[in-house]
mmCIF file of C-alpha atoms and ligand atoms in Angstrom:
data_model
loop_
_atom_site.group_PDB
_atom_site.id
_atom_site.type_symbol
_atom_site.label_atom_id
_atom_site.label_comp_id
_atom_site.label_asym_id
_atom_site.label_seq_id
_atom_site.Cartn_x
_atom_site.Cartn_y
_atom_site.Cartn_z
ATOM 1 C CA MET A 95 -0.020 0.066 0.172
ATOM 2 C CA LYS A 96 2.665 2.269 0.944
ATOM 3 C CA GLY A 97 4.677 1.495 -2.274
ATOM 4 C CA THR A 98 1.478 2.526 -4.314
ATOM 5 C CA LEU A 99 1.136 5.670 -2.564
ATOM 6 C CA LEU A 100 4.814 6.466 -3.222
ATOM 7 C CA ARG A 101 4.694 5.203 -7.200
ATOM 8 C CA THR A 102 1.366 7.562 -7.305
ATOM 9 C CA THR A 103 3.389 10.630 -5.985
ATOM 10 C CA GLN A 104 6.441 9.945 -8.514
ATOM 11 C CA ALA A 105 3.862 9.782 -11.141
ATOM 12 C CA ALA A 106 1.788 13.146 -10.253
ATOM 13 C CA VAL A 107 5.441 14.688 -9.794
ATOM 14 C CA LEU A 108 6.770 13.359 -13.322
ATOM 15 C CA ALA A 109 3.766 14.548 -14.832
ATOM 16 C CA LEU A 110 4.462 17.979 -13.422
ATOM 17 C CA THR A 111 8.098 17.555 -14.417
ATOM 18 C CA ILE A 112 7.234 16.765 -18.016
ATOM 19 C CA SER A 113 4.973 19.745 -17.822
ATOM 20 C CA ALA A 114 7.763 22.026 -17.028
ATOM 21 C CA GLY A 115 9.875 20.336 -19.601
ATOM 22 C CA ALA A 116 7.161 20.778 -22.228
ATOM 23 C CA ALA A 117 7.061 24.511 -21.303
ATOM 24 C CA TYR A 118 10.951 24.873 -21.030
ATOM 25 C CA ALA A 119 10.845 22.856 -24.877
ATOM 26 C CA ALA A 120 8.551 25.361 -26.199
ATOM 27 C CA GLY A 121 10.546 28.342 -25.127
ATOM 28 C CA GLY A 122 12.871 27.664 -27.816
ATOM 29 C CA HIS A 123 14.270 24.126 -27.388
ATOM 30 C CA GLY A 124 11.388 22.722 -29.383
ATOM 31 C CA ASP A 125 13.753 19.643 -30.898
ATOM 32 C CA HIS A 126 14.459 18.330 -27.496
ATOM 33 C CA ALA A 127 12.588 15.235 -27.566
ATOM 34 C CA MET A 128 10.726 14.084 -24.472
ATOM 35 C CA PRO A 129 12.279 10.928 -22.502
ATOM 36 C CA ALA A 130 10.284 7.954 -23.422
ATOM 37 C CA ALA A 131 8.149 6.533 -20.784
ATOM 38 C CA SER A 132 9.396 3.045 -21.311
ATOM 39 C CA ALA A 133 12.821 3.256 -22.470
ATOM 40 C CA PRO A 134 14.557 0.262 -24.191
ATOM 41 C CA ILE A 135 17.075 -0.428 -21.452
ATOM 42 C CA GLY A 136 15.855 -3.731 -20.946
ATOM 43 C CA LYS A 137 13.571 -5.380 -18.095
ATOM 44 C CA ALA A 138 13.452 -6.943 -14.739
ATOM 45 C CA GLY A 139 15.143 -10.085 -14.924
ATOM 46 C CA ASP A 140 14.400 -13.573 -13.820
ATOM 47 C CA PRO A 141 16.776 -14.637 -11.035
ATOM 48 C CA ALA A 142 16.725 -18.283 -12.445
ATOM 49 C CA ARG A 143 18.269 -16.931 -15.532
ATOM 50 C CA VAL A 144 21.274 -14.804 -14.106
ATOM 51 C CA THR A 145 24.532 -15.649 -15.870
ATOM 52 C CA ARG A 146 26.720 -13.240 -14.261
ATOM 53 C CA SER A 147 26.879 -11.441 -10.997
ATOM 54 C CA ILE A 148 28.747 -8.057 -10.976
ATOM 55 C CA ASP A 149 29.667 -6.368 -7.702
ATOM 56 C CA VAL A 150 29.348 -2.591 -7.593
ATOM 57 C CA ASP A 151 30.373 -0.508 -4.802
ATOM 58 C CA MET A 152 29.074 2.834 -4.148
ATOM 59 C CA THR A 153 31.144 5.359 -1.890
ATOM 60 C CA ASP A 154 30.553 8.728 0.063
ATOM 61 C CA ALA A 155 33.249 9.985 -2.568
ATOM 62 C CA MET A 156 30.245 9.800 -5.013
ATOM 63 C CA ARG A 157 31.707 7.336 -7.128
ATOM 64 C CA PHE A 158 30.427 3.730 -8.482
ATOM 65 C CA THR A 159 33.026 1.170 -8.842
ATOM 66 C CA PRO A 160 33.160 -0.112 -11.233
ATOM 67 C CA ALA A 161 31.610 3.010 -13.030
ATOM 68 C CA ARG A 162 31.872 1.086 -16.721
ATOM 69 C CA ILE A 163 30.186 -2.504 -17.053
ATOM 70 C CA GLU A 164 29.967 -4.447 -20.130
ATOM 71 C CA VAL A 165 27.303 -7.027 -20.777
ATOM 72 C CA LYS A 166 25.953 -9.069 -23.577
ATOM 73 C CA ALA A 167 22.662 -8.004 -25.254
ATOM 74 C CA GLY A 168 19.931 -10.775 -24.064
ATOM 75 C CA GLU A 169 22.084 -11.369 -20.602
ATOM 76 C CA THR A 170 20.468 -11.474 -17.343
ATOM 77 C CA VAL A 171 22.797 -10.036 -14.893
ATOM 78 C CA ARG A 172 22.764 -9.875 -11.097
ATOM 79 C CA LEU A 173 24.024 -6.427 -9.807
ATOM 80 C CA ASN A 174 25.507 -7.084 -6.027
ATOM 81 C CA VAL A 175 25.222 -3.358 -5.041
ATOM 82 C CA ARG A 176 26.846 -2.675 -1.738
ATOM 83 C CA ASN A 177 26.841 0.691 -0.357
ATOM 84 C CA ALA A 178 30.458 1.364 1.116
ATOM 85 C CA GLY A 179 29.570 4.783 2.492
ATOM 86 C CA ARG A 180 28.124 6.164 5.515
ATOM 87 C CA ILE A 181 25.007 7.887 3.841
ATOM 88 C CA ARG A 182 22.408 6.903 1.537
ATOM 89 C CA HIS A 183 23.343 6.074 -1.922
ATOM 90 C CA GLU A 184 20.871 4.364 -4.912
ATOM 91 C CA LEU A 185 21.695 2.684 -8.062
ATOM 92 C CA VAL A 186 19.041 3.570 -10.427
ATOM 93 C CA LEU A 187 19.168 2.110 -14.235
ATOM 94 C CA GLY A 188 17.847 4.187 -17.000
ATOM 95 C CA THR A 189 18.403 6.187 -20.027
ATOM 96 C CA GLU A 190 20.485 9.768 -19.584
ATOM 97 C CA ALA A 191 17.577 11.598 -20.113
ATOM 98 C CA ASP A 192 15.261 9.259 -17.668
ATOM 99 C CA LEU A 193 18.063 9.694 -14.956
ATOM 100 C CA LYS A 194 17.947 13.370 -15.510
ATOM 101 C CA ALA A 195 14.195 14.034 -15.277
ATOM 102 C CA HIS A 196 14.251 11.733 -11.993
ATOM 103 C CA TYR A 197 17.041 13.749 -10.513
ATOM 104 C CA ASP A 198 15.288 16.860 -10.889
ATOM 105 C CA MET A 199 12.258 15.362 -8.993
ATOM 106 C CA MET A 200 14.504 14.044 -6.453
ATOM 107 C CA MET A 201 15.867 17.734 -5.728
ATOM 108 C CA LYS A 202 12.295 18.919 -5.077
ATOM 109 C CA ASP A 203 11.611 15.544 -3.205
ATOM 110 C CA PRO A 204 14.321 14.516 -1.433
ATOM 111 C CA GLY A 205 12.537 11.900 0.967
ATOM 112 C CA MET A 206 11.513 9.977 -2.331
ATOM 113 C CA ARG A 207 12.860 6.208 -2.588
ATOM 114 C CA HIS A 208 13.254 4.309 -5.377
ATOM 115 C CA GLU A 209 11.614 1.072 -5.225
ATOM 116 C CA GLU A 210 11.081 -0.124 -8.959
ATOM 117 C CA ALA A 211 13.180 -3.336 -10.450
ATOM 118 C CA ASN A 212 15.577 -1.108 -11.855
ATOM 119 C CA ALA A 213 16.678 0.709 -8.754
ATOM 120 C CA VAL A 214 18.184 -0.287 -5.085
ATOM 121 C CA SER A 215 18.253 2.611 -2.536
ATOM 122 C CA LEU A 216 20.568 1.599 0.504
ATOM 123 C CA GLU A 217 21.467 3.110 3.933
ATOM 124 C CA GLY A 218 25.151 3.106 4.759
ATOM 125 C CA GLY A 219 26.619 -0.233 4.922
ATOM 126 C CA LYS A 220 23.853 -1.994 3.258
ATOM 127 C CA SER A 221 23.873 -4.525 0.251
ATOM 128 C CA GLY A 222 20.963 -5.158 -2.270
ATOM 129 C CA GLN A 223 20.548 -6.157 -5.789
ATOM 130 C CA ILE A 224 19.343 -5.685 -9.189
ATOM 131 C CA VAL A 225 18.404 -8.690 -11.494
ATOM 132 C CA TRP A 226 18.215 -7.044 -14.932
ATOM 133 C CA ARG A 227 17.926 -8.629 -18.637
ATOM 134 C CA PHE A 228 19.652 -6.123 -20.687
ATOM 135 C CA ASP A 229 17.812 -6.663 -24.193
ATOM 136 C CA LYS A 230 19.198 -4.300 -26.810
ATOM 137 C CA ALA A 231 22.917 -3.348 -27.732
ATOM 138 C CA GLY A 232 23.480 0.017 -26.668
ATOM 139 C CA THR A 233 24.142 2.108 -23.428
ATOM 140 C CA VAL A 234 22.260 1.963 -20.439
ATOM 141 C CA SER A 235 23.318 4.623 -17.749
ATOM 142 C CA PHE A 236 22.863 4.321 -14.413
ATOM 143 C CA GLY A 237 23.357 7.054 -11.362
ATOM 144 C CA CYS A 238 22.405 7.659 -7.752
ATOM 145 C CA LEU A 239 19.804 10.118 -7.430
ATOM 146 C CA GLU A 240 20.406 11.402 -3.970
ATOM 147 C CA PRO A 241 20.303 15.427 -3.990
ATOM 148 C CA GLY A 242 23.525 16.669 -5.033
ATOM 149 C CA HIS A 243 25.291 13.148 -5.908
ATOM 150 C CA TYR A 244 24.341 12.549 -9.623
ATOM 151 C CA THR A 245 25.803 16.071 -10.463
ATOM 152 C CA ALA A 246 28.968 15.334 -8.342
ATOM 153 C CA GLY A 247 29.500 12.740 -10.849
ATOM 154 C CA MET A 248 27.758 9.474 -9.074
ATOM 155 C CA LYS A 249 27.047 7.942 -12.385
ATOM 156 C CA GLY A 250 28.175 5.038 -14.451
ATOM 157 C CA ALA A 251 26.757 3.094 -17.966
ATOM 158 C CA VAL A 252 26.363 -0.431 -19.056
ATOM 159 C CA SER A 253 27.683 -1.025 -22.378
ATOM 160 C CA VAL A 254 25.438 -3.809 -24.105
ATOM 161 C CA LEU A 255 27.275 -5.304 -26.520
HETATM 162 CU CU1 CU B 123 24.797 8.639 -3.826
#
């Protein structure tokens, strides 16, 4: 129930963000495409089909280690994410446009937590995981959308080959 409310709030904020973006685009940047709601970054993976696990550390230095990951198209990967810092960090998978839009939402509502399949939000010292199937060749970005973190460089990319 709590999760549903959270998502509803996020949807409302996202709608506001999109409206603001549209207004901005109308102001002279009309060629900027809106981020697609269902961007081709892949989908939640079946844990039984995981072919590889990759450890990713998050630190208070605002970095992911590694920040560059390579996978094969069609591969289901388990990201074992560890928050090696003391403050909350998260790893959110998305297109760069999606991440930026969500980051703007987080700046307005810092208490927001990402609980979707493409994200894991962790208190300091905690570990979690994302099981994800990377469908298409290309680049899937990831980032920590806690206020100040993404812009400090807490981001990375998965190259899907
Ligand atoms: Cu962070």
